[in-house]
């Protein structure tokens, strides 16, 4: 084998299939399943996330799973890559899955060097040829940002493997983008690992299906192995029931939630809406891409009308003007019901977080728009804990202090409440979702 050639991987052992293992039953429940006894830490930006990840990777003894939408080739991203390579060379099993669209421009620089170190890398829905765009489901992307080390420590949030000062469309920026992630240990890491393993498995299966089938047929128990493989890719099996919340759980209570196109289509959206409906004092929400469905908007408006302080932080420095316009056409409706809206001015906004009152918070990859809520594969952490929520409140408060409050006069003067822009955005969303295969009202 020449240096730089892809490392041959046994598709059964590579997936870590345990034929006798029981998949996690949390996936069957379309609501957050909380577990107690966790430790969670809020991390702001790659400046905090990457050193924490690298430290965990350096201490890895068995296996590392990483899923990301973007894996850049800048210095910060390369520091993560070097840590992964060194782990693989000392015998740790390392598996990486990147999205074929988000990481497209950097695959040639990243994949060969990772594979040369013995890392199995797979590309989720690759776009190597124009014909790939014709394949069903290509608009559904892997947008999760997950890393799990030894099944002990996990990282989840909105931060891609890219320097905070680099924007793919605008180049180097003076100030870092605003984004967050969570470092977690405890029982909540188990579903995180199950999810990232499943994403890697789904992408890898079919990568070289002829070799995989030959390997399966030559194992002692091919049918048993194949069943294990299928269980791995679908996350779980039927027949389990899980309590949504045990009030006697020890702190910290945390739930890992995903959005996919199987059994968890609306779980993240439902977690948001349920929390909004239960709010008594405040709702602070940050989302760079904000165009929720009617039920979500109605829940926010009703919360504001019953006296809850509802603050939304949006992009003031848009990276995609169409996305910013989509959010702004909703401003008049939201403000009419008493919702406060702010736009973040110092840098690009990429955070996807929300806190409710003093004990509920979520950090993750999901925007509040049709692409995240109805198409992409997403992952969020939901935490019920006073200290974590207070930490997030401090960070949101700092961001709000650097933002501009939107006034009704400004909305009216700039024409954001006009009928034509609203109809245009709704039509564009409808067409996009129809092309992507999503039906029903939004």
Short mmCIF file of C-alpha atoms in Angstrom, two decimals:
data_model
loop_
_atom_site.label_atom_id
_atom_site.label_comp_id
_atom_site.label_asym_id
_atom_site.label_seq_id
_atom_site.Cartn_x
_atom_site.Cartn_y
_atom_site.Cartn_z
CA UNK A 1 0.00 0.00 0.00
CA UNK A 2 1.37 3.38 -0.98
CA UNK A 3 1.68 6.19 1.51
CA UNK A 4 -1.49 8.24 1.50
CA UNK A 5 -3.66 5.43 0.11
CA UNK A 6 -6.93 4.84 1.96
CA UNK A 7 -6.47 2.51 4.89
CA UNK A 8 -8.36 -0.78 4.36
CA UNK A 9 -11.03 -1.19 7.00
CA UNK A 10 -12.90 -4.27 8.10
CA UNK A 11 -16.46 -2.96 7.79
CA UNK A 12 -17.71 -5.05 10.69
CA UNK A 13 -14.97 -4.35 13.21
CA UNK A 14 -14.68 -0.76 12.02
CA UNK A 15 -18.27 -0.07 12.95
CA UNK A 16 -17.68 -1.42 16.42
CA UNK A 17 -20.61 -3.79 16.12
CA UNK A 18 -21.37 -5.80 19.20
CA UNK A 19 -23.83 -8.47 18.02
CA UNK A 20 -24.95 -9.04 21.59
CA UNK A 21 -25.14 -5.36 22.53
CA UNK A 22 -28.46 -3.61 23.09
CA UNK A 23 -29.00 -0.34 21.23
CA UNK A 24 -30.07 2.71 23.18
CA UNK A 25 -33.84 2.95 23.60
CA UNK A 26 -33.83 6.75 24.08
CA UNK A 27 -34.25 7.10 20.33
CA UNK A 28 -37.80 5.72 20.41
CA UNK A 29 -39.13 8.65 22.43
CA UNK A 30 -40.01 11.83 20.47
CA UNK A 31 -39.18 14.05 23.47
CA UNK A 32 -35.97 14.71 25.41
CA UNK A 33 -35.08 11.79 27.68
CA UNK A 34 -33.28 13.25 30.69
CA UNK A 35 -30.54 11.47 32.60
CA UNK A 36 -29.08 12.58 35.91
CA UNK A 37 -25.56 12.46 37.24
CA UNK A 38 -23.87 14.41 34.45
CA UNK A 39 -21.27 17.14 34.34
CA UNK A 40 -21.69 19.78 31.64
CA UNK A 41 -19.56 22.78 30.74
CA UNK A 42 -20.47 25.63 28.41
CA UNK A 43 -17.73 26.44 25.88
CA UNK A 44 -17.68 29.68 23.90
CA UNK A 45 -16.19 29.41 20.43
CA UNK A 46 -13.48 27.19 19.02
CA UNK A 47 -11.03 29.05 21.25
CA UNK A 48 -12.51 27.13 24.19
CA UNK A 49 -13.76 24.02 22.40
CA UNK A 50 -10.66 22.94 20.47
CA UNK A 51 -8.25 22.85 23.44
CA UNK A 52 -10.83 20.85 25.42
CA UNK A 53 -11.30 18.43 22.52
CA UNK A 54 -7.57 18.07 21.94
CA UNK A 55 -7.02 17.35 25.62
CA UNK A 56 -9.64 14.60 25.54
CA UNK A 57 -8.19 13.18 22.31
CA UNK A 58 -4.68 13.12 23.79
CA UNK A 59 -5.99 11.08 26.72
CA UNK A 60 -7.99 8.68 24.53
CA UNK A 61 -7.25 5.01 25.10
CA UNK A 62 -9.73 3.14 22.90
CA UNK A 63 -11.75 5.07 20.30
CA UNK A 64 -12.71 8.50 19.02
CA UNK A 65 -15.78 9.35 16.94
CA UNK A 66 -16.08 12.74 15.22
CA UNK A 67 -18.84 14.13 13.02
CA UNK A 68 -18.76 17.64 11.60
CA UNK A 69 -20.30 19.68 8.82
CA UNK A 70 -17.07 21.60 8.06
CA UNK A 71 -13.49 20.42 8.56
CA UNK A 72 -11.25 23.27 7.42
CA UNK A 73 -7.49 23.28 6.79
CA UNK A 74 -6.59 26.36 8.86
CA UNK A 75 -4.21 26.25 11.84
CA UNK A 76 -6.92 25.70 14.46
CA UNK A 77 -8.49 22.87 12.51
CA UNK A 78 -5.10 21.31 11.81
CA UNK A 79 -4.36 21.22 15.54
CA UNK A 80 -7.41 18.99 15.92
CA UNK A 81 -6.31 16.90 12.94
CA UNK A 82 -2.81 16.42 14.40
CA UNK A 83 -4.29 15.26 17.72
CA UNK A 84 -6.48 12.74 15.87
CA UNK A 85 -3.53 11.48 13.82
CA UNK A 86 -1.33 11.00 16.88
CA UNK A 87 -4.12 9.13 18.63
CA UNK A 88 -4.54 6.80 15.65
CA UNK A 89 -0.80 6.14 15.42
CA UNK A 90 -0.67 5.04 19.07
CA UNK A 91 -3.42 2.50 18.44
CA UNK A 92 -6.64 4.39 19.21
CA UNK A 93 -9.43 3.62 16.76
CA UNK A 94 -10.45 6.94 15.16
CA UNK A 95 -13.50 7.37 12.93
CA UNK A 96 -14.39 10.68 11.24
CA UNK A 97 -17.45 11.58 9.15
CA UNK A 98 -17.72 14.93 7.36
CA UNK A 99 -20.50 16.35 5.24
CA UNK A 100 -20.00 16.24 1.47
CA UNK A 101 -21.28 19.78 0.97
CA UNK A 102 -19.98 21.60 4.04
CA UNK A 103 -16.47 20.13 3.79
CA UNK A 104 -16.39 19.84 -0.01
CA UNK A 105 -13.67 22.40 -0.71
CA UNK A 106 -11.28 20.95 1.86
CA UNK A 107 -11.69 17.21 1.40
CA UNK A 108 -8.59 16.94 -0.79
CA UNK A 109 -6.46 18.49 1.95
CA UNK A 110 -7.99 16.72 4.95
CA UNK A 111 -8.98 13.19 3.96
CA UNK A 112 -5.63 11.87 2.60
CA UNK A 113 -3.62 13.01 5.63
CA UNK A 114 -6.14 11.52 8.09
CA UNK A 115 -6.26 8.24 6.19
CA UNK A 116 -2.45 8.12 6.05
CA UNK A 117 -2.46 8.09 9.86
CA UNK A 118 -4.82 5.11 9.95
CA UNK A 119 -8.05 7.04 10.46
CA UNK A 120 -11.16 5.77 8.67
CA UNK A 121 -12.81 8.81 7.07
CA UNK A 122 -16.14 8.79 5.30
CA UNK A 123 -17.98 11.59 3.49
CA UNK A 124 -21.70 11.93 4.09
CA UNK A 125 -23.50 12.29 0.75
CA UNK A 126 -20.46 13.28 -1.33
CA UNK A 127 -20.74 15.71 -4.24
CA UNK A 128 -17.79 14.60 -6.34
CA UNK A 129 -19.78 14.76 -9.58
CA UNK A 130 -22.67 16.88 -10.75
CA UNK A 131 -24.79 13.73 -11.04
CA UNK A 132 -24.66 13.39 -7.24
CA UNK A 133 -27.02 16.36 -7.05
CA UNK A 134 -29.63 14.23 -8.82
CA UNK A 135 -29.64 11.60 -6.11
CA UNK A 136 -32.59 11.68 -3.68
CA UNK A 137 -31.97 13.40 -0.38
CA UNK A 138 -28.93 15.47 -1.34
CA UNK A 139 -30.50 18.57 0.22
CA UNK A 140 -30.54 16.75 3.58
CA UNK A 141 -27.09 17.37 5.04
CA UNK A 142 -25.12 16.18 8.06
CA UNK A 143 -25.14 19.35 10.15
CA UNK A 144 -24.28 17.76 13.51
CA UNK A 145 -21.09 18.69 15.36
CA UNK A 146 -20.24 15.77 17.63
CA UNK A 147 -17.11 14.29 19.16
CA UNK A 148 -17.08 11.39 21.64
CA UNK A 149 -13.92 9.98 23.23
CA UNK A 150 -13.86 6.51 24.81
CA UNK A 151 -17.58 6.78 25.50
CA UNK A 152 -16.65 8.93 28.50
CA UNK A 153 -16.51 12.54 27.32
CA UNK A 154 -18.58 14.11 24.57
CA UNK A 155 -18.76 17.45 22.79
CA UNK A 156 -21.82 18.82 21.02
CA UNK A 157 -22.84 22.24 19.77
CA UNK A 158 -22.77 24.53 16.77
CA UNK A 159 -19.02 24.85 16.26
CA UNK A 160 -17.45 23.39 13.12
CA UNK A 161 -13.78 22.42 12.91
CA UNK A 162 -12.70 25.83 11.62
CA UNK A 163 -11.02 28.89 13.14
CA UNK A 164 -13.41 31.37 14.77
CA UNK A 165 -11.95 34.18 12.65
CA UNK A 166 -12.50 32.48 9.27
CA UNK A 167 -15.76 32.62 7.33
CA UNK A 168 -16.02 30.44 4.21
CA UNK A 169 -17.77 33.20 2.27
CA UNK A 170 -16.11 36.31 3.66
CA UNK A 171 -12.58 35.20 4.52
CA UNK A 172 -10.72 36.35 7.64
CA UNK A 173 -12.65 38.43 10.17
CA UNK A 174 -11.30 40.77 12.82
CA UNK A 175 -13.49 39.42 15.61
CA UNK A 176 -14.47 35.77 16.22
CA UNK A 177 -17.94 34.52 15.37
CA UNK A 178 -20.30 33.95 18.28
CA UNK A 179 -20.88 30.25 18.84
CA UNK A 180 -21.16 27.71 21.65
CA UNK A 181 -20.63 24.04 22.46
CA UNK A 182 -21.00 21.78 25.49
CA UNK A 183 -18.49 19.40 27.05
CA UNK A 184 -20.31 16.58 28.82
CA UNK A 185 -19.48 13.56 30.94
CA UNK A 186 -21.86 11.10 32.53
CA UNK A 187 -24.80 9.00 31.30
CA UNK A 188 -25.78 11.54 28.62
CA UNK A 189 -22.62 10.65 26.65
CA UNK A 190 -24.02 7.20 25.78
CA UNK A 191 -26.70 8.48 23.35
CA UNK A 192 -24.18 10.96 21.95
CA UNK A 193 -21.86 8.09 21.08
CA UNK A 194 -24.72 6.05 19.66
CA UNK A 195 -25.68 8.94 17.38
CA UNK A 196 -22.21 9.70 16.04
CA UNK A 197 -21.51 5.99 15.48
CA UNK A 198 -24.78 5.71 13.56
CA UNK A 199 -23.93 8.72 11.38
CA UNK A 200 -20.53 7.22 10.56
CA UNK A 201 -22.07 3.80 9.91
CA UNK A 202 -24.76 5.13 7.57
CA UNK A 203 -22.18 7.04 5.59
CA UNK A 204 -19.61 4.24 5.50
CA UNK A 205 -22.05 1.50 4.54
CA UNK A 206 -22.01 1.52 0.76
CA UNK A 207 -18.61 3.25 0.65
CA UNK A 208 -17.26 -0.04 -0.63
CA UNK A 209 -20.27 -2.34 -0.44
CA UNK A 210 -18.76 -5.20 -2.42
CA UNK A 211 -15.88 -5.52 0.05
CA UNK A 212 -18.30 -5.23 2.93
CA UNK A 213 -20.52 -8.01 1.64
CA UNK A 214 -17.55 -10.30 1.07
CA UNK A 215 -16.31 -9.65 4.60
CA UNK A 216 -19.73 -10.29 6.08
CA UNK A 217 -20.15 -13.55 4.17
CA UNK A 218 -16.80 -14.86 5.39
CA UNK A 219 -17.47 -14.21 9.06
CA UNK A 220 -18.52 -17.10 11.31
CA UNK A 221 -22.00 -15.69 11.84
CA UNK A 222 -22.78 -13.40 8.87
CA UNK A 223 -26.49 -13.07 9.57
CA UNK A 224 -25.87 -12.10 13.17
CA UNK A 225 -23.22 -9.61 12.12
CA UNK A 226 -25.50 -8.09 9.49
CA UNK A 227 -28.29 -7.68 12.02
CA UNK A 228 -25.85 -5.92 14.32
CA UNK A 229 -24.86 -3.63 11.46
CA UNK A 230 -28.46 -2.73 10.69
CA UNK A 231 -29.17 -2.05 14.37
CA UNK A 232 -26.15 0.24 14.46
CA UNK A 233 -27.34 2.30 11.52
CA UNK A 234 -30.89 2.76 12.78
CA UNK A 235 -29.78 3.64 16.33
CA UNK A 236 -32.24 1.38 18.14
CA UNK A 237 -34.84 -1.31 17.96
CA UNK A 238 -38.49 -1.52 18.87
CA UNK A 239 -39.94 -2.79 22.07
CA UNK A 240 -38.50 -0.44 24.70
CA UNK A 241 -40.25 2.21 26.75
CA UNK A 242 -38.35 5.02 28.45
CA UNK A 243 -39.53 7.49 31.06
CA UNK A 244 -39.21 11.08 29.83
CA UNK A 245 -38.15 12.43 33.20
CA UNK A 246 -37.56 11.01 36.65
CA UNK A 247 -37.93 13.85 39.15
CA UNK A 248 -35.64 11.96 41.52
CA UNK A 249 -32.72 12.08 39.09
CA UNK A 250 -29.54 13.49 40.62
CA UNK A 251 -28.07 16.63 39.09
CA UNK A 252 -27.07 17.54 36.47
CA UNK A 253 -30.07 16.49 34.35
CA UNK A 254 -29.29 16.48 30.64
CA UNK A 255 -30.88 15.10 27.49
CA UNK A 256 -29.28 14.55 24.09
CA UNK A 257 -31.70 15.16 21.22
CA UNK A 258 -31.35 14.72 17.48
CA UNK A 259 -33.30 15.57 14.36
CA UNK A 260 -33.24 13.01 11.58
CA UNK A 261 -35.56 11.63 8.94
CA UNK A 262 -36.55 8.46 10.78
CA UNK A 263 -38.05 8.48 14.28
CA UNK A 264 -36.79 11.89 15.43
CA UNK A 265 -38.16 14.22 12.77
CA UNK A 266 -39.54 16.90 15.11
CA UNK A 267 -37.83 16.15 18.43
CA UNK A 268 -35.64 19.25 18.60
CA UNK A 269 -38.46 21.55 17.49
CA UNK A 270 -40.80 19.92 20.00
CA UNK A 271 -38.25 20.39 22.80
CA UNK A 272 -38.11 24.11 22.00
CA UNK A 273 -41.89 24.52 21.83
CA UNK A 274 -42.56 22.57 25.03
CA UNK A 275 -40.02 24.69 26.92
CA UNK A 276 -41.46 27.93 25.51
CA UNK A 277 -44.98 26.91 26.56
CA UNK A 278 -43.78 26.20 30.11
CA UNK A 279 -41.89 29.51 30.48
CA UNK A 280 -42.91 31.72 33.37
CA UNK A 281 -40.32 34.50 33.45
CA UNK A 282 -37.99 34.68 30.45
CA UNK A 283 -37.07 33.17 27.10
CA UNK A 284 -33.76 34.19 25.54
CA UNK A 285 -33.12 32.69 22.13
CA UNK A 286 -30.22 33.06 19.70
CA UNK A 287 -30.47 31.79 16.14
CA UNK A 288 -28.62 33.07 13.06
CA UNK A 289 -31.21 31.58 10.70
CA UNK A 290 -34.70 32.15 12.03
CA UNK A 291 -37.88 31.32 10.15
CA UNK A 292 -39.94 29.02 12.39
CA UNK A 293 -43.25 27.42 11.53
CA UNK A 294 -46.61 28.71 12.71
CA UNK A 295 -46.75 26.58 15.86
CA UNK A 296 -43.33 27.81 17.02
CA UNK A 297 -44.17 31.46 16.32
CA UNK A 298 -47.52 31.11 18.06
CA UNK A 299 -45.86 29.66 21.17
CA UNK A 300 -43.42 32.59 21.32
CA UNK A 301 -46.15 35.17 20.86
CA UNK A 302 -48.40 33.61 23.50
CA UNK A 303 -45.51 33.52 25.96
CA UNK A 304 -44.87 37.23 25.45
CA UNK A 305 -48.58 38.01 25.78
CA UNK A 306 -48.76 36.28 29.18
CA UNK A 307 -45.91 38.44 30.48
CA UNK A 308 -42.84 36.33 29.77
CA UNK A 309 -39.80 38.33 28.67
CA UNK A 310 -39.04 37.02 25.17
CA UNK A 311 -35.75 38.20 23.65
CA UNK A 312 -34.53 37.05 20.25
CA UNK A 313 -30.96 37.70 19.07
CA UNK A 314 -30.48 37.60 15.29
CA UNK A 315 -27.74 38.38 12.80
CA UNK A 316 -26.81 42.03 12.45
CA UNK A 317 -23.93 41.13 10.16
CA UNK A 318 -25.52 38.62 7.77
CA UNK A 319 -23.42 35.97 6.09
CA UNK A 320 -26.35 35.08 3.79
CA UNK A 321 -28.60 38.03 2.94
CA UNK A 322 -31.54 35.84 1.93
CA UNK A 323 -31.53 34.14 5.33
CA UNK A 324 -31.41 37.52 7.08
CA UNK A 325 -34.32 38.77 4.98
CA UNK A 326 -36.35 35.68 5.89
CA UNK A 327 -35.97 36.48 9.59
CA UNK A 328 -36.63 40.18 9.18
CA UNK A 329 -39.97 39.75 7.46
CA UNK A 330 -41.20 38.23 10.73
CA UNK A 331 -40.07 41.14 12.90
CA UNK A 332 -43.30 43.14 12.70
CA UNK A 333 -45.47 40.15 13.63
CA UNK A 334 -43.26 39.18 16.56
CA UNK A 335 -42.82 42.69 17.93
CA UNK A 336 -46.55 43.35 17.73
CA UNK A 337 -47.00 40.65 20.38
CA UNK A 338 -44.36 42.14 22.70
CA UNK A 339 -41.27 40.17 21.65
CA UNK A 340 -37.95 42.02 21.89
CA UNK A 341 -35.62 41.60 18.91
CA UNK A 342 -31.92 42.40 18.79
CA UNK A 343 -29.28 42.10 16.07
CA UNK A 344 -25.72 41.12 16.92
CA UNK A 345 -23.26 43.62 15.42
CA UNK A 346 -19.61 42.84 16.36
CA UNK A 347 -19.12 39.72 14.22
CA UNK A 348 -20.89 36.88 12.48
CA UNK A 349 -23.47 35.08 14.58
CA UNK A 350 -23.50 31.28 14.48
CA UNK A 351 -24.83 30.31 17.93
CA UNK A 352 -27.97 28.21 18.27
CA UNK A 353 -28.99 28.39 21.94
CA UNK A 354 -32.01 29.10 24.12
CA UNK A 355 -32.64 29.43 27.85
CA UNK A 356 -35.98 29.38 29.64
CA UNK A 357 -36.37 30.81 33.14
CA UNK A 358 -33.48 29.72 35.39
CA UNK A 359 -33.27 25.95 34.93
CA UNK A 360 -33.63 25.04 31.24
CA UNK A 361 -31.15 25.58 28.42
CA UNK A 362 -30.21 24.08 25.07
CA UNK A 363 -27.07 24.35 22.94
CA UNK A 364 -26.66 22.65 19.60
CA UNK A 365 -26.41 22.70 15.84
CA UNK A 366 -30.07 23.31 14.97
CA UNK A 367 -31.17 26.64 13.59
CA UNK A 368 -34.82 27.67 13.85
CA UNK A 369 -35.61 27.44 10.14
CA UNK A 370 -37.06 24.82 7.77
CA UNK A 371 -33.64 23.51 6.71
CA UNK A 372 -32.64 22.60 10.27
CA UNK A 373 -36.07 21.69 11.63
CA UNK A 374 -37.23 19.61 8.66
CA UNK A 375 -34.21 18.53 6.61
CA UNK A 376 -30.75 18.38 8.14
CA UNK A 377 -29.37 15.88 10.62
CA UNK A 378 -28.96 17.95 13.81
CA UNK A 379 -27.93 17.42 17.43
CA UNK A 380 -28.62 19.47 20.58
CA UNK A 381 -27.96 19.14 24.28
CA UNK A 382 -30.80 20.11 26.63
CA UNK A 383 -29.79 20.83 30.24
CA UNK A 384 -31.95 21.29 33.33
CA UNK A 385 -29.56 22.95 35.76
CA UNK A 386 -29.34 26.33 37.50
CA UNK A 387 -25.58 26.82 37.17
CA UNK A 388 -25.42 25.92 33.48
CA UNK A 389 -28.40 28.15 32.68
CA UNK A 390 -26.81 31.01 34.61
CA UNK A 391 -23.57 30.58 32.65
CA UNK A 392 -25.49 30.72 29.38
CA UNK A 393 -27.45 33.76 30.61
CA UNK A 394 -24.20 35.61 31.28
CA UNK A 395 -22.96 34.89 27.75
CA UNK A 396 -26.26 35.89 26.13
CA UNK A 397 -26.32 39.03 28.27
CA UNK A 398 -22.87 40.00 27.00
CA UNK A 399 -23.97 39.45 23.43
CA UNK A 400 -27.15 41.49 23.93
CA UNK A 401 -25.08 44.35 25.34
CA UNK A 402 -23.18 44.47 22.03
CA UNK A 403 -26.33 44.31 19.93
CA UNK A 404 -28.82 46.76 18.52
CA UNK A 405 -32.42 46.70 19.72
CA UNK A 406 -34.83 46.69 16.77
CA UNK A 407 -37.59 49.30 16.94
CA UNK A 408 -40.96 49.38 15.24
CA UNK A 409 -39.93 52.58 13.48
CA UNK A 410 -36.87 50.88 11.99
CA UNK A 411 -38.94 47.92 10.79
CA UNK A 412 -41.42 50.25 9.12
CA UNK A 413 -38.76 52.49 7.54
CA UNK A 414 -36.87 49.57 6.00
CA UNK A 415 -39.97 47.81 4.71
CA UNK A 416 -39.30 44.48 6.44
CA UNK A 417 -42.99 44.06 7.23
CA UNK A 418 -44.10 44.34 3.61
CA UNK A 419 -46.42 41.71 2.12
CA UNK A 420 -44.27 41.09 -0.96
CA UNK A 421 -41.10 40.03 0.97
CA UNK A 422 -43.17 37.77 3.27
CA UNK A 423 -44.89 36.05 0.36
CA UNK A 424 -41.58 35.66 -1.46
CA UNK A 425 -39.87 34.04 1.54
CA UNK A 426 -42.81 31.69 2.17
CA UNK A 427 -42.89 30.69 -1.49
CA UNK A 428 -39.12 30.05 -1.53
CA UNK A 429 -39.35 27.93 1.63
CA UNK A 430 -42.27 25.98 0.19
CA UNK A 431 -40.46 25.24 -3.07
CA UNK A 432 -37.23 24.25 -1.30
CA UNK A 433 -39.00 21.86 1.02
CA UNK A 434 -41.01 20.33 -1.81
CA UNK A 435 -37.83 19.70 -3.80
CA UNK A 436 -36.26 18.17 -0.69
CA UNK A 437 -39.19 15.81 -0.28
CA UNK A 438 -40.86 17.43 2.74
CA UNK A 439 -44.61 17.75 2.58
CA UNK A 440 -47.19 19.33 4.82
CA UNK A 441 -47.70 22.83 6.16
CA UNK A 442 -44.91 24.91 7.63
#
